[in-house]
XYZ file of C-alpha atoms in Angstrom:
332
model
C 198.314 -16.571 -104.035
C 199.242 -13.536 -106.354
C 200.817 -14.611 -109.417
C 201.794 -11.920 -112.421
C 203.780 -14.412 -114.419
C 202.355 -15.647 -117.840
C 199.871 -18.037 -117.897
C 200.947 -21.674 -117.581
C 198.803 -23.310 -120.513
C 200.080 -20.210 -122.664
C 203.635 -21.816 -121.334
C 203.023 -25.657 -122.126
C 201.423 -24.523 -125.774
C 204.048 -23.043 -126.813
C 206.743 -25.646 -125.486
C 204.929 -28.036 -127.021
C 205.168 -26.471 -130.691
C 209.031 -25.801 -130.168
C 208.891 -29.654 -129.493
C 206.921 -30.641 -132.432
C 209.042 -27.968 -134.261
C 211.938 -30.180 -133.332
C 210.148 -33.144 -134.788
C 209.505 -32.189 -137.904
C 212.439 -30.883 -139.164
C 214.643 -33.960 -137.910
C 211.432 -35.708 -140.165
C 212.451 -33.525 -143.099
C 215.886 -33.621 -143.025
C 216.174 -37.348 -142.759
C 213.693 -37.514 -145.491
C 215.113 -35.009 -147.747
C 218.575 -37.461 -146.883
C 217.599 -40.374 -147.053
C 219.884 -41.691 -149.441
C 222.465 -41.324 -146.398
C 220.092 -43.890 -144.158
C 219.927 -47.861 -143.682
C 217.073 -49.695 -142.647
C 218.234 -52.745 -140.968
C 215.248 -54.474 -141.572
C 215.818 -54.145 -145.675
C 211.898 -53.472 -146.047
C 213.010 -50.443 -148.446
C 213.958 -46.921 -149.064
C 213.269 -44.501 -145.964
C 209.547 -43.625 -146.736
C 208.322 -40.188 -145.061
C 206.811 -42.107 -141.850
C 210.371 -43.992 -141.637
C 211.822 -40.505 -141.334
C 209.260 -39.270 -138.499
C 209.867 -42.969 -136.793
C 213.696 -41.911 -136.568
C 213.000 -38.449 -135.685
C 211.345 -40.183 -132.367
C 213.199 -41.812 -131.272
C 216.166 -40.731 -131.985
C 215.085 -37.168 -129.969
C 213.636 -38.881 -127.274
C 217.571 -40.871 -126.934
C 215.939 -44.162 -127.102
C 217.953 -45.323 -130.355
C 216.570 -48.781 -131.698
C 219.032 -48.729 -134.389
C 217.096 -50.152 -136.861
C 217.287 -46.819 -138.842
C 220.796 -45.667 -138.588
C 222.989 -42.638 -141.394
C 225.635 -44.795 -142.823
C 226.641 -41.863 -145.586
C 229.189 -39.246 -144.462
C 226.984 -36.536 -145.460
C 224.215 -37.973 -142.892
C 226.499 -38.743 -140.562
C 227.615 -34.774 -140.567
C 224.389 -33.774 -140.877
C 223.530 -35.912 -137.683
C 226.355 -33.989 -135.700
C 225.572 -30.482 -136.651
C 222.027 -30.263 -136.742
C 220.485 -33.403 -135.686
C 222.524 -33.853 -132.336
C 221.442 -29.950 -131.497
C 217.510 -30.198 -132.379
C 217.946 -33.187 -129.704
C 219.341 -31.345 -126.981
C 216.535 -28.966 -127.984
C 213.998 -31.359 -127.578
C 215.314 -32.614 -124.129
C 215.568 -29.555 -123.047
C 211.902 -28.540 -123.434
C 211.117 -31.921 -122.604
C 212.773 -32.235 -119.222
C 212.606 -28.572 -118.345
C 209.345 -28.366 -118.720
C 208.557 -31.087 -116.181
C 211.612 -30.017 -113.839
C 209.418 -26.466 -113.957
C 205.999 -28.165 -113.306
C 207.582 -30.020 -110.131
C 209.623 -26.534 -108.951
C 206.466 -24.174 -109.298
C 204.355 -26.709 -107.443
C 207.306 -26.725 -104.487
C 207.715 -22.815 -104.501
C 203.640 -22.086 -104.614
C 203.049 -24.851 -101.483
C 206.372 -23.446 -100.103
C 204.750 -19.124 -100.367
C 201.366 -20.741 -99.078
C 202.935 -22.266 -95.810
C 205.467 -19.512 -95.274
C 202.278 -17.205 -95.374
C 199.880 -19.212 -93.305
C 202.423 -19.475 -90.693
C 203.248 -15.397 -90.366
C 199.390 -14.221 -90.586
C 197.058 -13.581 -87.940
C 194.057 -11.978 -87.230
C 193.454 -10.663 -90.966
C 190.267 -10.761 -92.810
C 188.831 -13.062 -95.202
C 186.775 -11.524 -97.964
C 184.654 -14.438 -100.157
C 183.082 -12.633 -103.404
C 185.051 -9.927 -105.246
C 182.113 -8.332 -106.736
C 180.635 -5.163 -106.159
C 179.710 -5.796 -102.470
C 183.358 -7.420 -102.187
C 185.095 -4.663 -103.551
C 183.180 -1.665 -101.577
C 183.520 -4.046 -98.193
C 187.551 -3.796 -99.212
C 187.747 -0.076 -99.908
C 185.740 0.400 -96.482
C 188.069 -1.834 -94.838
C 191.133 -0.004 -96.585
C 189.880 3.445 -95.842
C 189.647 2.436 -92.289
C 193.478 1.711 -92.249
C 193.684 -2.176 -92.700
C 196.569 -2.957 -94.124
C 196.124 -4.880 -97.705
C 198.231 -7.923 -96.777
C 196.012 -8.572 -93.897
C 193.019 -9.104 -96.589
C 192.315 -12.305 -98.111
C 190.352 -12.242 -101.108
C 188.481 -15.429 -101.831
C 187.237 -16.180 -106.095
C 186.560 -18.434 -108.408
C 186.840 -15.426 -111.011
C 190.669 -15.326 -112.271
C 190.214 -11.350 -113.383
C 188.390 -10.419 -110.287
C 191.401 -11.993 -108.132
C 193.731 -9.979 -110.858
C 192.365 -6.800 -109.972
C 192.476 -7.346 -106.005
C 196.252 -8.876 -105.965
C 196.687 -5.216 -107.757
C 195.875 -3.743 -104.857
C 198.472 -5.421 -102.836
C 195.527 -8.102 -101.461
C 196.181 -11.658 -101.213
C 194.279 -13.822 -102.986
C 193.149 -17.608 -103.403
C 191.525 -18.735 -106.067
C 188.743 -20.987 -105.308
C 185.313 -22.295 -104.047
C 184.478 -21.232 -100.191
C 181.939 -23.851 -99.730
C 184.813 -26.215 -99.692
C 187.056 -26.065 -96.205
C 190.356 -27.009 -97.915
C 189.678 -23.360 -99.684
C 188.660 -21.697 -96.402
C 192.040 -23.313 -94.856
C 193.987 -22.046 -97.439
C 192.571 -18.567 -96.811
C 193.649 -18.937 -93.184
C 189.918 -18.682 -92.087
C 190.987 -20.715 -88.617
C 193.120 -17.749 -87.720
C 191.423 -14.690 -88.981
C 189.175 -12.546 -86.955
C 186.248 -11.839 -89.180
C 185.077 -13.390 -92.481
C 182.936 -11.215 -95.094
C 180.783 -13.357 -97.060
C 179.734 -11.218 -100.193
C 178.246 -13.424 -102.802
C 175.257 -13.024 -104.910
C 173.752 -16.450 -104.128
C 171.496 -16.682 -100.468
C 171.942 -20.913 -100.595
C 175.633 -20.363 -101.311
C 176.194 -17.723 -98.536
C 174.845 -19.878 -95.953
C 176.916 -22.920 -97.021
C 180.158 -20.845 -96.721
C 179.179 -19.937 -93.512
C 178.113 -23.155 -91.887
C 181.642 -24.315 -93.969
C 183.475 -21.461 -91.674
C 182.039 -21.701 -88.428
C 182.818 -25.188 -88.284
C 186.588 -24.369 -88.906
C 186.358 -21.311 -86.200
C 184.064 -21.118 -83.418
C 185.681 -17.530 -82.824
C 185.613 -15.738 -85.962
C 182.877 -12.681 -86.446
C 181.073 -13.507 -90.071
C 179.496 -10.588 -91.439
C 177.409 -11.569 -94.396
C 175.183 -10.787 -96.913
C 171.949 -11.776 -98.264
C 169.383 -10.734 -100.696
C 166.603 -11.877 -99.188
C 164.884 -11.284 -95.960
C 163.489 -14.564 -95.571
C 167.181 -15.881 -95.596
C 168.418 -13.851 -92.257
C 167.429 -16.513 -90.151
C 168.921 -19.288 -91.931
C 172.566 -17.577 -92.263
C 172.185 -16.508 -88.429
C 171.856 -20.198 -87.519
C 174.282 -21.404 -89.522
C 176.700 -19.013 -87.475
C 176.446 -15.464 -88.983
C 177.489 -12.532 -86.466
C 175.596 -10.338 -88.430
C 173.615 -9.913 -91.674
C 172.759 -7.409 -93.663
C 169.923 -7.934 -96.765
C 171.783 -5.922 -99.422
C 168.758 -5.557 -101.808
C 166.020 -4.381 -99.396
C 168.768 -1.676 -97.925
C 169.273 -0.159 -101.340
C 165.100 -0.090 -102.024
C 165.003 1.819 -98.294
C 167.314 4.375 -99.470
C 165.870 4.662 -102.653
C 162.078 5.186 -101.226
C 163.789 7.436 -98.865
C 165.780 9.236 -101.813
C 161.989 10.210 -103.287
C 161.120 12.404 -100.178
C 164.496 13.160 -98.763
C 167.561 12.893 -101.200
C 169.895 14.839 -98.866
C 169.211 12.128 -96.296
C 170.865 9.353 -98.547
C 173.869 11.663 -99.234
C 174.665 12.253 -95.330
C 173.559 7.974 -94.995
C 176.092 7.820 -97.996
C 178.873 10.613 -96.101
C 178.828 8.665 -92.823
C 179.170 5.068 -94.925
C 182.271 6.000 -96.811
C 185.258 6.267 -94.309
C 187.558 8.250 -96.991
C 186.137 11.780 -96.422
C 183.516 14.115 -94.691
C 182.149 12.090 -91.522
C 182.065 8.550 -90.796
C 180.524 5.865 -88.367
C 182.975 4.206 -85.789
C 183.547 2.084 -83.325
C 185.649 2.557 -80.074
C 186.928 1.681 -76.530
C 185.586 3.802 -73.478
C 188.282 5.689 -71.875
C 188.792 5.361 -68.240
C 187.844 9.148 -67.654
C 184.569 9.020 -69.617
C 183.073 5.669 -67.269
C 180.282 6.456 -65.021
C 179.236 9.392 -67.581
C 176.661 9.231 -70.138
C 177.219 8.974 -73.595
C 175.009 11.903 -74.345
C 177.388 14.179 -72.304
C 180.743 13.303 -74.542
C 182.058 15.404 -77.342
C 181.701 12.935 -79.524
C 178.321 12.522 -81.435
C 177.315 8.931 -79.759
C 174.520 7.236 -81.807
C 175.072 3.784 -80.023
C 176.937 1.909 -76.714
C 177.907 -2.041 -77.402
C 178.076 -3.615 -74.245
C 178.240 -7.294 -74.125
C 178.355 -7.662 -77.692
C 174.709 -5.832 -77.368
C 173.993 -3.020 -79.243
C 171.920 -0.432 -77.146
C 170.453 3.241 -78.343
C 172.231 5.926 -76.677
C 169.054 6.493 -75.018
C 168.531 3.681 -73.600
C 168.504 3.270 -69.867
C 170.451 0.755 -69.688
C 173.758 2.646 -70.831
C 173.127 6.191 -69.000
C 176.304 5.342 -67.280
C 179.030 4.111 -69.149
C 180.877 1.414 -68.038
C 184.693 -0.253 -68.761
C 184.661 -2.483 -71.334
C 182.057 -1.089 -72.886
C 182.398 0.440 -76.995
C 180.865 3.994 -78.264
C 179.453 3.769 -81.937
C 180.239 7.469 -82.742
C 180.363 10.326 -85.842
C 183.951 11.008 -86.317
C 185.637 13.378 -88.947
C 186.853 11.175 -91.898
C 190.632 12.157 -92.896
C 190.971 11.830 -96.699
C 193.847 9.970 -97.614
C 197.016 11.959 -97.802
C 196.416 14.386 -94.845
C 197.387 14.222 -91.417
């Protein structure tokens, strides 16, 4: 979950010198005082490790009283300074762990209050560059943030999406306690943008068995791989590496064609791809009739060419893959 406070080691380091700053200078002013001291045992004058054995214990309250200030000057010395550097001590001591326990209560407490209030969000696993352009897409399209999960193992990456107002679990997806965490049991679709083929299909095979209803979009690098993510339960898979090289061997012949690929791809402004529900007055047409520029009809959760026969008349129920006018952000 998003967290902007200081980092906890950073915390415990520097509680821990206060503490050992306590320490030593009850050591040196025993030492340095000595003369005011008794050792019960009569082994001696108070030697330098006699002083940091009193120091102990006598911060930590145990209080053997083998070492005890019999002078009035140590005795003073105990109330004014002593008495405070252990109250000092015990405060760092038993705040720190009173801390630990409360920050454990209030994360588990943020988690459940937040797992039981969110529905039908997405779940984005890799916050690298084909995490962060699936968010921006997703963003442009309206999503609100809070209804993105962002899945890392990369503390900075998870930094600069909990920026953006996304939550965030830090994390490996191939593990299902991760994926629960993430809410991947209620969420409608899962992105799976790693940079690893083997891993993909492990966090997808990990998030299928959690949902059987979920869409997981993934990605891959490899072609060879699309069959092994679609039978471990992808919805749909996209090779990221051989798209780029087709736009790049088309960008050699035709470099206006990647621009408008690029226009339609980026939801923020110009024109865009999208997807939406048949309205009751436009069933029994065709989809080459509507306003709309219609490049595709889902029907059944099968895509079909606009020219297909099978979709020359529309029916309910069905969706319209379409070239709408993006609206940069900011205007009506």
């Amino acid at each position: 979950m998003p967290d902007t406070r200081s980092s906890p080691v950073r915390s415990l380091v520097t509680r821990l010198l206060v503490a050992l700053a306590a320490l030593g200078a009850t050591t040196l002013i025993v030492y340095f005082g000595r003369d005011g001291y008794l050792d019960n045992n009569g082994v001696g004058p108070i030697s330098l490790l006699d002083a940091l054995y009193y120091a102990t214990v006598s911060l930590s309250t145990t209080g053997y009283g083998d070492i005890v200030p019999v002078g009035p000057t140590a005795r003073a010395v105990n109330i004014a300074v002593i008495t405070p550097l252990r109250v000092l001590f015990l405060i760092v001591l038993v705040g720190t762990t009173v801390e630990l326990l409360t920050e454990r209560s209030r994360q588990s407490f943020r988690i459940q209050r937040w797992r039981s209030r969110v529905r039908e969000h997405t779940v984005v696993v890799g916050y690298g560059t084909k995490g962060r352009a699936a968010v921006e897409t997703l963003l442009g399209e309206g999503v609100e943030p809070e209804k993105i999960v962002v899945v890392d193992t990369d503390r900075a990456r998870l930094d600069v999406a909990s920026g953006l107002g996304l939550v965030t679990v830090s994390g490996n997806a191939t593990r299902s306690a991760v994926l629960r965490i993430a809410g991947v049991q209620l969420a409608t679709t899962l992105v799976v943008a790693l940079d690893r083929d083997d891993t993909a299909v492990l966090v997808t095979l990990t998030a299928r068995e959690l949902s059987r209803s979920i869409s997981i979009v993934a990605a891959v690098r490899e072609t060879e791989n699309v069959h092994l993510l679609r039978q471990s339960g992808a919805s749909s898979v996209i090779v990221s590496d051989e798209t780029a090289g087709r736009l790049l061997g088309v960008a050699t012949r035709s470099p206006a064609v990647v621009e408008v690929v690029e226009d339609l791809l980026t939801p923020d402004a110009g024109f865009a791809i999208s997807q939406r529900q048949v309205e009751p007055a436009e069933v029994g047409g065709s989809p080459r009739h509507l306003p709309d520029i219609v490049l595709g009809v889902v029907r059944d959760e099968h895509l079909h060419r606009v020219d297909a026969p099978a979709v020359d008349a529309l029916e309910r129920g069905d969706q319209l893959l379409y070239v709408r006018k993006a609206t940069p952000p900011g205007d009506d």
